[in-house]
CSV table of C-alpha atoms and ligand atoms in Angstrom, one decimal:
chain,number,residue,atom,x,y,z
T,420,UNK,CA,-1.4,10.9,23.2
T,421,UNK,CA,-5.1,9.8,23.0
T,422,UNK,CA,-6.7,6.9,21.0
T,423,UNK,CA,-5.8,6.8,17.5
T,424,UNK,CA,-7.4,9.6,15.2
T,425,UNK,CA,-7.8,8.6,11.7
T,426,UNK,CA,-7.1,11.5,9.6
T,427,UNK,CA,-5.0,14.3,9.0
T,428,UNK,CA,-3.3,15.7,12.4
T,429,UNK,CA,-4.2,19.5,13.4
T,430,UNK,CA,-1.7,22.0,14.3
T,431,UNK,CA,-2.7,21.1,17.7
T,432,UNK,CA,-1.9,17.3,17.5
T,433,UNK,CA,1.4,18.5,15.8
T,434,UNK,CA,2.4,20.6,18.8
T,435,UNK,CA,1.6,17.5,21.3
T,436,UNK,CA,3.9,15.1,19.2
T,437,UNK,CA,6.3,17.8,19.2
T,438,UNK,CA,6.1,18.2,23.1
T,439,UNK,CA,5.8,14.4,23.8
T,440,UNK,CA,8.9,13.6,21.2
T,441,UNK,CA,11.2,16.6,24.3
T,442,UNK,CA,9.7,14.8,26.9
T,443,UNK,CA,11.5,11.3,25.7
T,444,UNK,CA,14.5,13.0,24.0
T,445,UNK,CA,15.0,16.5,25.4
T,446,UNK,CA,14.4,19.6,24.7
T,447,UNK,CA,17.0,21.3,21.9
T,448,UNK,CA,18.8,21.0,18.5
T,449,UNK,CA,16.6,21.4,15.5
T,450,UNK,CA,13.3,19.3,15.9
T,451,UNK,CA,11.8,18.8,12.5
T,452,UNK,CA,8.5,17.4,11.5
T,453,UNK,CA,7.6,15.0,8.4
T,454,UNK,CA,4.2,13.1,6.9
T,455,UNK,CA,3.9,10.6,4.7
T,456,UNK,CA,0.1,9.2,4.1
T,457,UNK,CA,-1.0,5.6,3.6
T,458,UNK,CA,-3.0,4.6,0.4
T,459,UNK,CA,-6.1,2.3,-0.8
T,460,UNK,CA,-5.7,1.0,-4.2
T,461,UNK,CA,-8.6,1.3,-6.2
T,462,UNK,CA,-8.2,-1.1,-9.4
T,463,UNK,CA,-5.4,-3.0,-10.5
T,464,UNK,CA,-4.3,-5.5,-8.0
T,465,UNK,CA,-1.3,-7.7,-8.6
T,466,UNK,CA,-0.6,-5.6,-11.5
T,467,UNK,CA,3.0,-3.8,-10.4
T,468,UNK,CA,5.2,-6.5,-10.8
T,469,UNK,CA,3.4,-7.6,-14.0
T,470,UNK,CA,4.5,-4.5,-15.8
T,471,UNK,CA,0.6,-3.4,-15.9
T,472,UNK,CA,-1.7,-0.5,-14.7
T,473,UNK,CA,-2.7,0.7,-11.0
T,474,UNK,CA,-4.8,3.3,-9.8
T,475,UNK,CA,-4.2,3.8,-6.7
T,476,UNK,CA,-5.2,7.1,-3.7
T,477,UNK,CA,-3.0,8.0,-1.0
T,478,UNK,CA,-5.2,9.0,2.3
T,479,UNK,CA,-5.2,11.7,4.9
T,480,UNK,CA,-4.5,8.6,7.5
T,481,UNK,CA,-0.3,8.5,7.3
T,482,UNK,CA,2.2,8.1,9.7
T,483,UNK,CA,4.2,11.0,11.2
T,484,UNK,CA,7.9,11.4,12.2
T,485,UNK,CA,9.7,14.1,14.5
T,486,UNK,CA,13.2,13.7,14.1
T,487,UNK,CA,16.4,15.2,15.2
T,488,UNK,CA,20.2,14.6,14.4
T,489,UNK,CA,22.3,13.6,16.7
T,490,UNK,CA,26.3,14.4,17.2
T,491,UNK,CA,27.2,10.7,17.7
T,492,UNK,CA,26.1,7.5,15.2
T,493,UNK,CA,23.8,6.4,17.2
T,494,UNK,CA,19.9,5.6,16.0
T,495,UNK,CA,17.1,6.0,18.4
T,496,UNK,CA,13.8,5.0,17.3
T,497,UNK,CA,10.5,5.4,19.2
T,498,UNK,CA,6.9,4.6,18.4
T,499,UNK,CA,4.0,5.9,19.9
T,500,UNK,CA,2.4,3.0,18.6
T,501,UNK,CA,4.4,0.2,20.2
T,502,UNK,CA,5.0,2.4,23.6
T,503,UNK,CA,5.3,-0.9,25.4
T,504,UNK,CA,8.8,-1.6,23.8
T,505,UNK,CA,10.5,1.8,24.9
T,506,UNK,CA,13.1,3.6,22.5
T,507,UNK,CA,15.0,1.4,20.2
T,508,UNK,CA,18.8,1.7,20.1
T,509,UNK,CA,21.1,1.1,17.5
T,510,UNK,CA,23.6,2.8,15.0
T,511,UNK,CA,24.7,3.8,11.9
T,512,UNK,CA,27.3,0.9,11.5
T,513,UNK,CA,24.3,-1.7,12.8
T,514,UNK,CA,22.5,-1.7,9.2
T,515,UNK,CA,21.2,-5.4,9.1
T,516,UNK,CA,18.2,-7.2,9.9
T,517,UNK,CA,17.4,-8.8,13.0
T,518,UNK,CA,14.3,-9.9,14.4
T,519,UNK,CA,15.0,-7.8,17.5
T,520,UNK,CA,14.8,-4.6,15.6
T,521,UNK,CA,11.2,-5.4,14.9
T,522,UNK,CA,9.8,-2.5,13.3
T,523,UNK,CA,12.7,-0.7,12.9
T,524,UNK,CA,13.8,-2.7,10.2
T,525,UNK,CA,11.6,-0.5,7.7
T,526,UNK,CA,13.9,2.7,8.7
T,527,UNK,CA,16.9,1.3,9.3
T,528,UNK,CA,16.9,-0.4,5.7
T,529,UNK,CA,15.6,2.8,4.2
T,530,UNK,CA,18.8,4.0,5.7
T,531,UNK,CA,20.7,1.2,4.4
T,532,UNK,CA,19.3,1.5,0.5
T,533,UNK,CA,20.2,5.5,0.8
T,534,UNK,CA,23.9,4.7,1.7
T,535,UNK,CA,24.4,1.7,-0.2
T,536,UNK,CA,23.7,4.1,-3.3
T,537,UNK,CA,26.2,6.5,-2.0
T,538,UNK,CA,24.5,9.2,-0.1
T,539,UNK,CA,26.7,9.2,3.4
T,540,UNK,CA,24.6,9.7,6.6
T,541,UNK,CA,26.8,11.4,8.4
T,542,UNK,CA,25.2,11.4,12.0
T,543,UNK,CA,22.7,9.5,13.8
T,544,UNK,CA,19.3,10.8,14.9
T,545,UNK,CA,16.7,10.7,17.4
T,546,UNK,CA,13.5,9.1,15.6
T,547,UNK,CA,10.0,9.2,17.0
T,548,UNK,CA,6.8,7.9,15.4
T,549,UNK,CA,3.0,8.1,15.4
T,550,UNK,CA,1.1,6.5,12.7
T,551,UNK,CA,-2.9,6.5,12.4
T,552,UNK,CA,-3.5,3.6,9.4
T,553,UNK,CA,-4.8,0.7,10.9
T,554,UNK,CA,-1.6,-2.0,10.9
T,555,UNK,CA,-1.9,-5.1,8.7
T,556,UNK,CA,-4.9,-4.1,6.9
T,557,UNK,CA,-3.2,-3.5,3.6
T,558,UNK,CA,-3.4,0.3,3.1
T,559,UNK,CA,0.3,0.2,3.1
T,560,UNK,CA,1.4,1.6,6.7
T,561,UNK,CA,5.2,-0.2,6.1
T,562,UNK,CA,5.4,2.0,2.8
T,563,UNK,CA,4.0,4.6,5.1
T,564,UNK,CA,7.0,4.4,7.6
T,565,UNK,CA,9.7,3.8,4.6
T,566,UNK,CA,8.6,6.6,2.9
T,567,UNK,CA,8.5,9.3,5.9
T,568,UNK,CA,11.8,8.7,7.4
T,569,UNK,CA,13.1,8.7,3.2
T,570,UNK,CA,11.8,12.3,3.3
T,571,UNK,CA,13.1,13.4,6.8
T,572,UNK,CA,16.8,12.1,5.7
T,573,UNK,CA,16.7,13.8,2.4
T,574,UNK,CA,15.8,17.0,3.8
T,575,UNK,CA,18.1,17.1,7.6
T,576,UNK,CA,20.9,15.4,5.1
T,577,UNK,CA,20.7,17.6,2.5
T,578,UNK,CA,20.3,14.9,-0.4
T,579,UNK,CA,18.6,17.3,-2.7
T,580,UNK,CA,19.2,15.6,-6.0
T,581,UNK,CA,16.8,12.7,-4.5
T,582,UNK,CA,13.2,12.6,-6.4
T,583,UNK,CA,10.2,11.8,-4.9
T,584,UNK,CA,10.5,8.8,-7.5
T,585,UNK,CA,14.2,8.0,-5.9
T,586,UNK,CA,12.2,7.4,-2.8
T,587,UNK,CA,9.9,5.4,-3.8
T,588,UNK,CA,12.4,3.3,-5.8
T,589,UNK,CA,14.9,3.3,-2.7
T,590,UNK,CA,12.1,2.5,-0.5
T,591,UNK,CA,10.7,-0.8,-2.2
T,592,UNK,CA,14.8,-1.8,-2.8
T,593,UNK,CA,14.7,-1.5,0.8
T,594,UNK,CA,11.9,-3.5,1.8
T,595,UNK,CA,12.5,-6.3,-1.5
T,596,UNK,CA,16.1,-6.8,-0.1
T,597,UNK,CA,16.7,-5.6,3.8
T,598,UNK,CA,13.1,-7.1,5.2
T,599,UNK,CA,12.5,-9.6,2.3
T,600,UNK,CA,9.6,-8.4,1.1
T,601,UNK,CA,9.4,-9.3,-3.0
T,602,UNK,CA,6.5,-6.5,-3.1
T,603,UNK,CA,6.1,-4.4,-6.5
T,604,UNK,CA,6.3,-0.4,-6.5
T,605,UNK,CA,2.9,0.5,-6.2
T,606,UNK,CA,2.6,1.3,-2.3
T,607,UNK,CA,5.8,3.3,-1.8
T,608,UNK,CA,5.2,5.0,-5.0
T,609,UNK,CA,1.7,5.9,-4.0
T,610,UNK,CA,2.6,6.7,-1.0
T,611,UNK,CA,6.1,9.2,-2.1
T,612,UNK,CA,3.8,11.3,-5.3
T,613,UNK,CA,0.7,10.9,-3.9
T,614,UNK,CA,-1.6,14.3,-4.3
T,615,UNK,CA,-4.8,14.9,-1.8
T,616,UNK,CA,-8.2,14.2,-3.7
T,617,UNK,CA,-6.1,13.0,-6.6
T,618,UNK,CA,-5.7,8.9,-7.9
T,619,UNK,CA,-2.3,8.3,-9.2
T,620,UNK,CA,-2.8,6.2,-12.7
T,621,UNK,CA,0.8,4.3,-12.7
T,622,UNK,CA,2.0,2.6,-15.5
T,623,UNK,CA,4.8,-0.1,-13.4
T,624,UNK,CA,6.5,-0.8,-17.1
T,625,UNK,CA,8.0,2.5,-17.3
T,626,UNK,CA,6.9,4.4,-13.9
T,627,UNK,CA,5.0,7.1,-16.0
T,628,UNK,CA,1.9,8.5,-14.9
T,629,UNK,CA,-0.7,10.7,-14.4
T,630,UNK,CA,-2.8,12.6,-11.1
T,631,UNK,CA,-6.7,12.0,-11.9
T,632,UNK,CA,-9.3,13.7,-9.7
T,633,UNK,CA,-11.1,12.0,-8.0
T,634,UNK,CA,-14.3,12.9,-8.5
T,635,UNK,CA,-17.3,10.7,-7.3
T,636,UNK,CA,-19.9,13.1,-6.8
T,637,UNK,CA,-22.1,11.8,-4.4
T,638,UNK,CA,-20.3,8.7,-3.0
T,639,UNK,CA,-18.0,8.1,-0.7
T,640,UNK,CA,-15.1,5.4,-1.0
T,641,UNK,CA,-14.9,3.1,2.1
T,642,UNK,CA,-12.7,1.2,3.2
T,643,UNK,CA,-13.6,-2.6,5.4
T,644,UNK,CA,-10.8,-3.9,7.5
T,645,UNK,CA,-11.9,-8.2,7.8
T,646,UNK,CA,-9.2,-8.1,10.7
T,647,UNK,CA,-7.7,-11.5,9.7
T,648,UNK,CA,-4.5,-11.8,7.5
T,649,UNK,CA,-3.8,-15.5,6.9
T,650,UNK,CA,-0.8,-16.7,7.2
T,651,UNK,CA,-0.3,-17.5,3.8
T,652,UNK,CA,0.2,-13.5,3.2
T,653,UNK,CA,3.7,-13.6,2.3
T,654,UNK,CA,4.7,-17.1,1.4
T,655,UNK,CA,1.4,-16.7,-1.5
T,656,UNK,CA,2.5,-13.2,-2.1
T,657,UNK,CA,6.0,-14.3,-3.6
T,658,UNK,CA,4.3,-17.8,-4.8
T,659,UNK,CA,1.7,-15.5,-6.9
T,660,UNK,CA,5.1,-13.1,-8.2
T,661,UNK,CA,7.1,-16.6,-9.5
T,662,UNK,CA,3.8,-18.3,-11.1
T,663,UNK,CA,3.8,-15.3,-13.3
T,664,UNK,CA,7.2,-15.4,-14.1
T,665,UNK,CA,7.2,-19.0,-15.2
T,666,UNK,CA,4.0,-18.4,-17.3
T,667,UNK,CA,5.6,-15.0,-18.7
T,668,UNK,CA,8.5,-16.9,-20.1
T,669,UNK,CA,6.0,-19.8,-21.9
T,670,UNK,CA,4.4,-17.0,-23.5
T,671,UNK,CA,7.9,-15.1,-24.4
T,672,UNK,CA,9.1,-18.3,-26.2
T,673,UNK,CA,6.4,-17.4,-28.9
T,674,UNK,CA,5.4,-13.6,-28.6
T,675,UNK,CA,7.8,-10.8,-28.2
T,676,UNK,CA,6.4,-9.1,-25.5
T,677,UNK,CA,8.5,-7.9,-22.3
T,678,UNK,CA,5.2,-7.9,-19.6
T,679,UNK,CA,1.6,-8.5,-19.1
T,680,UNK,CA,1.1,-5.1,-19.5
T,681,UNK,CA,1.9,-5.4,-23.3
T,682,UNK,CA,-1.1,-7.7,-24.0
T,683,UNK,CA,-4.2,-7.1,-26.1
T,684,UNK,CA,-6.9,-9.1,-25.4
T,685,UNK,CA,-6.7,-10.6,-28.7
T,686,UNK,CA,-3.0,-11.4,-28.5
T,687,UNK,CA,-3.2,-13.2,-24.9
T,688,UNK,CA,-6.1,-15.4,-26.2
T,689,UNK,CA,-4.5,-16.0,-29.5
T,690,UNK,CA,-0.7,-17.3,-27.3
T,691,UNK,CA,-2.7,-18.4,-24.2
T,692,UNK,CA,-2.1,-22.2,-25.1
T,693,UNK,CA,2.2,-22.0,-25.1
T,694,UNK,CA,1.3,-21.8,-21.0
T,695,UNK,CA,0.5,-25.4,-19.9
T,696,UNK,CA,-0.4,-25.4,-16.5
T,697,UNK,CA,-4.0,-24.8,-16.0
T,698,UNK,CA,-3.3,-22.7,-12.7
T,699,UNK,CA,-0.4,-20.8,-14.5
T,700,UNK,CA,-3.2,-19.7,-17.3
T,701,UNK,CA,-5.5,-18.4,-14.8
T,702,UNK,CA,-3.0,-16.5,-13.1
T,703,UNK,CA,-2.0,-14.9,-16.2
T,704,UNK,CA,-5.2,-14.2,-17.3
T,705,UNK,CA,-5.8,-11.9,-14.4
T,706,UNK,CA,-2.4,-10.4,-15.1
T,707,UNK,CA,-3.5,-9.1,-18.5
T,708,UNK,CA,-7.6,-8.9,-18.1
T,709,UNK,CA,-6.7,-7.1,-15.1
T,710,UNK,CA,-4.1,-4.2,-16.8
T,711,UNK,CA,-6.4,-4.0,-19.3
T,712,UNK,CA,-9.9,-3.6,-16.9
T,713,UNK,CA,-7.7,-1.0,-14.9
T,714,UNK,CA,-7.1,1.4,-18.2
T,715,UNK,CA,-10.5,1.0,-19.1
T,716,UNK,CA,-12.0,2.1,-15.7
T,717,UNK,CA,-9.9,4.9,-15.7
T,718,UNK,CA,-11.2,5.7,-19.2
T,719,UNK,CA,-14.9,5.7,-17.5
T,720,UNK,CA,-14.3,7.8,-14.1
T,721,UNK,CA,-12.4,10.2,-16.2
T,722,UNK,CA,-15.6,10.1,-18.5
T,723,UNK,CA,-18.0,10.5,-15.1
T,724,UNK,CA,-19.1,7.2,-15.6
T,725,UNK,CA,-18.9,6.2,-12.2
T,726,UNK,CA,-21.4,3.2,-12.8
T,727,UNK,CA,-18.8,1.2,-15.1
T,728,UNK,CA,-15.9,1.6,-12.7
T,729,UNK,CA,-18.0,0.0,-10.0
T,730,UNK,CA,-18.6,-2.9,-12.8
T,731,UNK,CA,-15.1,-2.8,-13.3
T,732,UNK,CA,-14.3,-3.4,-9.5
T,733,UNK,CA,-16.4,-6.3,-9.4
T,734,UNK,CA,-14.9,-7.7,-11.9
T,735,UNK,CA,-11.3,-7.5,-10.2
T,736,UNK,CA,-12.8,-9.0,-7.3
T,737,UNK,CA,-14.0,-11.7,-8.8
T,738,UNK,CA,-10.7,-12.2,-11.3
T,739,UNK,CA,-8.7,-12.4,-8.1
T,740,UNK,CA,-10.8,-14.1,-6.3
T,741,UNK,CA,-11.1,-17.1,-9.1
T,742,UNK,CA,-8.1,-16.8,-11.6
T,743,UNK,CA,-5.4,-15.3,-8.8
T,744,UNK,CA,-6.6,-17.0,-6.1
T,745,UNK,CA,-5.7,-14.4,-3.6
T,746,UNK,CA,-9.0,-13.8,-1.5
T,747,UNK,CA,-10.2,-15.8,1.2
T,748,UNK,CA,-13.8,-16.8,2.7
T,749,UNK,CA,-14.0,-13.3,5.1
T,750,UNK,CA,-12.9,-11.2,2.1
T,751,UNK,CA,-15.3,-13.0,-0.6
T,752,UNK,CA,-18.3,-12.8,2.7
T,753,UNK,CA,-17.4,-8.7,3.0
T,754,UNK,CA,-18.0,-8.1,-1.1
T,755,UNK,CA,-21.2,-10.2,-1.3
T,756,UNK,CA,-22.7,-8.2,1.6
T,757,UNK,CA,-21.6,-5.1,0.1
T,758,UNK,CA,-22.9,-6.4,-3.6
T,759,UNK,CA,-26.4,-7.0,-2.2
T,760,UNK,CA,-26.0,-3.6,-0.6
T,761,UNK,CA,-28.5,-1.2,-2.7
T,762,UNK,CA,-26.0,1.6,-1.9
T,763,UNK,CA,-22.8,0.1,-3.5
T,764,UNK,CA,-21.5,0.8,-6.6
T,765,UNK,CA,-18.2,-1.4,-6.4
T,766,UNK,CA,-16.6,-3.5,-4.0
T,767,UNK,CA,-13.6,-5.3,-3.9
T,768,UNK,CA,-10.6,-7.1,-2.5
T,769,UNK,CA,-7.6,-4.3,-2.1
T,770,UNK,CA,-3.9,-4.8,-1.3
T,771,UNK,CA,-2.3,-8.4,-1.3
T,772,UNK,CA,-4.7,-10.4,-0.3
T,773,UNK,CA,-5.1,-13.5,2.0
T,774,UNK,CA,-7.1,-11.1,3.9
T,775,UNK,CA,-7.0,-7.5,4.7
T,776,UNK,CA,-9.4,-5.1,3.2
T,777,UNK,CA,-11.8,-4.4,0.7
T,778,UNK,CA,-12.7,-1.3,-0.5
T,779,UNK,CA,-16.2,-0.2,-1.8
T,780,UNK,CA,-17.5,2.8,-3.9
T,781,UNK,CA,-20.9,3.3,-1.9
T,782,UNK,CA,-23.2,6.7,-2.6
T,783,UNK,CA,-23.0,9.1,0.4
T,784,UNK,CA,-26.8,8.9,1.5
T,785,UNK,CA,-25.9,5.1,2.4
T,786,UNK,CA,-22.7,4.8,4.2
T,787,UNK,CA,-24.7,4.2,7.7
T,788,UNK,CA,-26.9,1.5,6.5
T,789,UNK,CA,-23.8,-0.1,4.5
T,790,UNK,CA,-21.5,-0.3,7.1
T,791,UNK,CA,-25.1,-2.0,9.2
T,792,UNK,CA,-25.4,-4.2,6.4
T,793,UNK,CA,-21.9,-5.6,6.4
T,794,UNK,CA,-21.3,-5.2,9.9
T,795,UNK,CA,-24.1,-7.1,10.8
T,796,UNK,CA,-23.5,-10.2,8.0
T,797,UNK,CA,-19.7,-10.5,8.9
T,798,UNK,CA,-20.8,-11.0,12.8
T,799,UNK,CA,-23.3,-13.5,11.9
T,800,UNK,CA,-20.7,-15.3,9.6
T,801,UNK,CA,-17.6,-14.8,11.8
T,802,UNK,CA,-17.8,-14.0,15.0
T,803,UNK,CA,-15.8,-10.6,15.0
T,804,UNK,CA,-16.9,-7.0,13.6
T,805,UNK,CA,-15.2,-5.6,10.9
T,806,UNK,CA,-13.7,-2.2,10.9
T,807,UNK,CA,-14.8,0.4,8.5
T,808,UNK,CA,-12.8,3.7,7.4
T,809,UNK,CA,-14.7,6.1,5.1
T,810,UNK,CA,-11.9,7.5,3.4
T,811,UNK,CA,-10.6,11.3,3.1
T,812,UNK,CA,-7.8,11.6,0.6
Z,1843,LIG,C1,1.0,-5.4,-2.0
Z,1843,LIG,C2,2.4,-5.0,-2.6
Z,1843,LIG,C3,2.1,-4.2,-3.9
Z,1843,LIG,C4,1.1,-4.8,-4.8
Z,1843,LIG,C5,-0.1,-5.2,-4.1
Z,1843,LIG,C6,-1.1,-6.1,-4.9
Z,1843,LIG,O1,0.4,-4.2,-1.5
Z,1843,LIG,O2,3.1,-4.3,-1.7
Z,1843,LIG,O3,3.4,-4.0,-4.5
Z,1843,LIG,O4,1.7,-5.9,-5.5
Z,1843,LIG,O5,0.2,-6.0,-2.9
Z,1843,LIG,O6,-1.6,-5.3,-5.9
């Protein structure tokens, strides 16, 4: 295989994973193919575990797997990606962590969730993988991985009373408690129901939702990789998730409410004073200004007004980047080049935070001199290009 090519694979590429995956493994048995895509989430960050609003896209970038059973229990796992660590063995009766199995912990605990809720694997399989989203950048290639191999299984398995929602749900109980990951549902969700040229407007409280076109006439939504995840990423991940906890419980001792997502405006300003930490306040500020921005920018690109939801975006950015505290110096430099940027309609942090992306709403006629803009800027600040997807959904 060749460099990595961002988008959807051809029949072509299919073939050539097909023939490389006989090559490792050997020829025989029945081969199968799956896909599952990555995804960019538009507005409403640090919403999912607040029982709010996202509005997130899957992409045509997504990570592939061709996949065989095997007649023993034994696991091989290969990634085109990681070539320089070879095929990874283990088994069916090896489900547990290790640092060892590096990346192999997202499938093996996929396979773990699936059994631990009663669905018996019965053999093991031959596992090979090729994934084209950038790593680390925060389009969501772990929910990527989780998600495909939760597809393959269902189908070589037979586990046909498994939703795509199942997944999803299976998948984040698999990275919350086999890798430790206290993430929310919106990335494996995303990633499970996702529709091409579709946004998925997710309501976490209650998992209902609704496919909205996306439809941004003459503008094109890209996506800027800073390249630096701090190492705060995790540890102010899980911080961010208990600091709304504790505020969520002030507030419950004098409003009735189970989430953010059941605030009004009115009621959060009218109860904001039973939270007493000025740093708990802002965080749930953003929690509820934030479900409530996300709704309300869905309201305008549903009404075509494309103008508003970049408004909307800025805001975000700057509601994470002063009340939640998750962007850092790289990420705030990216989204004030791209705000002086004539072409730019929106730009904003995406993902977790501590680094990663942004992503930017920027009319068609000015992707080339955008992506000079910012290019050039980031350099001058830092050092280091940025990398720059224009995204296909
Ligand atoms: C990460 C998590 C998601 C979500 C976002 C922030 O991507 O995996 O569940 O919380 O951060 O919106």
């Amino acid at each position: 295989m060749n460099a990595p090519n961002r988008g959807k694979a051809s029949y072509n590429m299919k073939q050539e994973l097909i023939e490389t995956f006989k090559k490792l493994y050997g020829d025989g048995g029945d081969i199968r193919i799956f896909f599952a895509p990555g995804r960019v989430n538009l507005i409403g960050e640090h919403t999912d575990y607040n029982g709010g609003h996202v509005f997130p896209c899957a992409l045509n970038m997504g990570t592939y797997m061709i996949i065989r059973k095997r007649e023993d229990r034994v696991l091989n796992f290969y990634s085109e990606n990681r070539k320089e660590l070879g095929i990874i063995t283990s088994g069916l009766d090896q489900l547990y962590y290790t640092e060892q199995a590096g990346w192999t912990n997202y499938p093996k605990g996929v396979l773990w969730a699936m059994k631990r809720d009663g669905y018996e694997i019965s053999s093991g399989m031959d596992v090979f993988v090729y994934g084209n989203i950038p790593g680390g950048a925060g389009l969501s290639s772990s929910a990527s991985l989780e998600v495909v191999i939760a597809l393959a299984v269902k189908e070589l398995f037979g586990f046909t009373d498994l939703s795509l929602i199942d997944l999803a749900k299976l998948c984040q109980y698999a990275e919350n408690h086999y890798n430790g990951v206290n993430c929310g549902i919106m990335d494996q969700f995303t990633v499970a129901v996702g529709r091409k040229n579709n946004c998925i407007f997710l309501n976490t409280n209650d998992l209902t939702y609704q496919y909205v076109p996306l439809d941004l006439s003459d503008a094109k939504i890209v996506v800027t990789n800073s390249k630096v995840k701090h190492n705060l990423a995790e540890s102010g991940y899980n911080r961010r998730r208990s600091e709304c906890e504790e505020a969520l419980k002030e507030l419950q001792e004098v409003v009735d409410i189970s989430g953010f997502g059941d605030f009004s405006k009115e009621l959060f300003e009218a109860n904001a004073t039973a939270i007493k930490d000025p740093s708990l306040l802002r965080r749930a500020r953003h929690a509820v200004y934030e479900n409530l921005r996300t709704i309300e920018a869905v309201n305008a690109l549903s009404e075509g007004n494309l103008v508003k939801f970049g408004i909307l975006m800025n805001d975000s950015h700057r509601s994470l980047r002063d009340d939640y505290q998750v962007s850092c110096e790289e990420i705030d430099r990216l989204v004030e080049l791209a705000w002086e940027h004539p072409g730019v309609i929106g730009s904003r942090i995406t993902g977790g935070g501590f680094g990663g992306c942004t992503v930017s709403i920027v009319k068609q006629d000015f992707v080339d001199s955008f992506t000079h803009h910012v290019g050039k800027g980031y350099q001058e600040s830092f050092g280091h290009d940025p990398e720059f997807y224009v995204i296909e959904t």
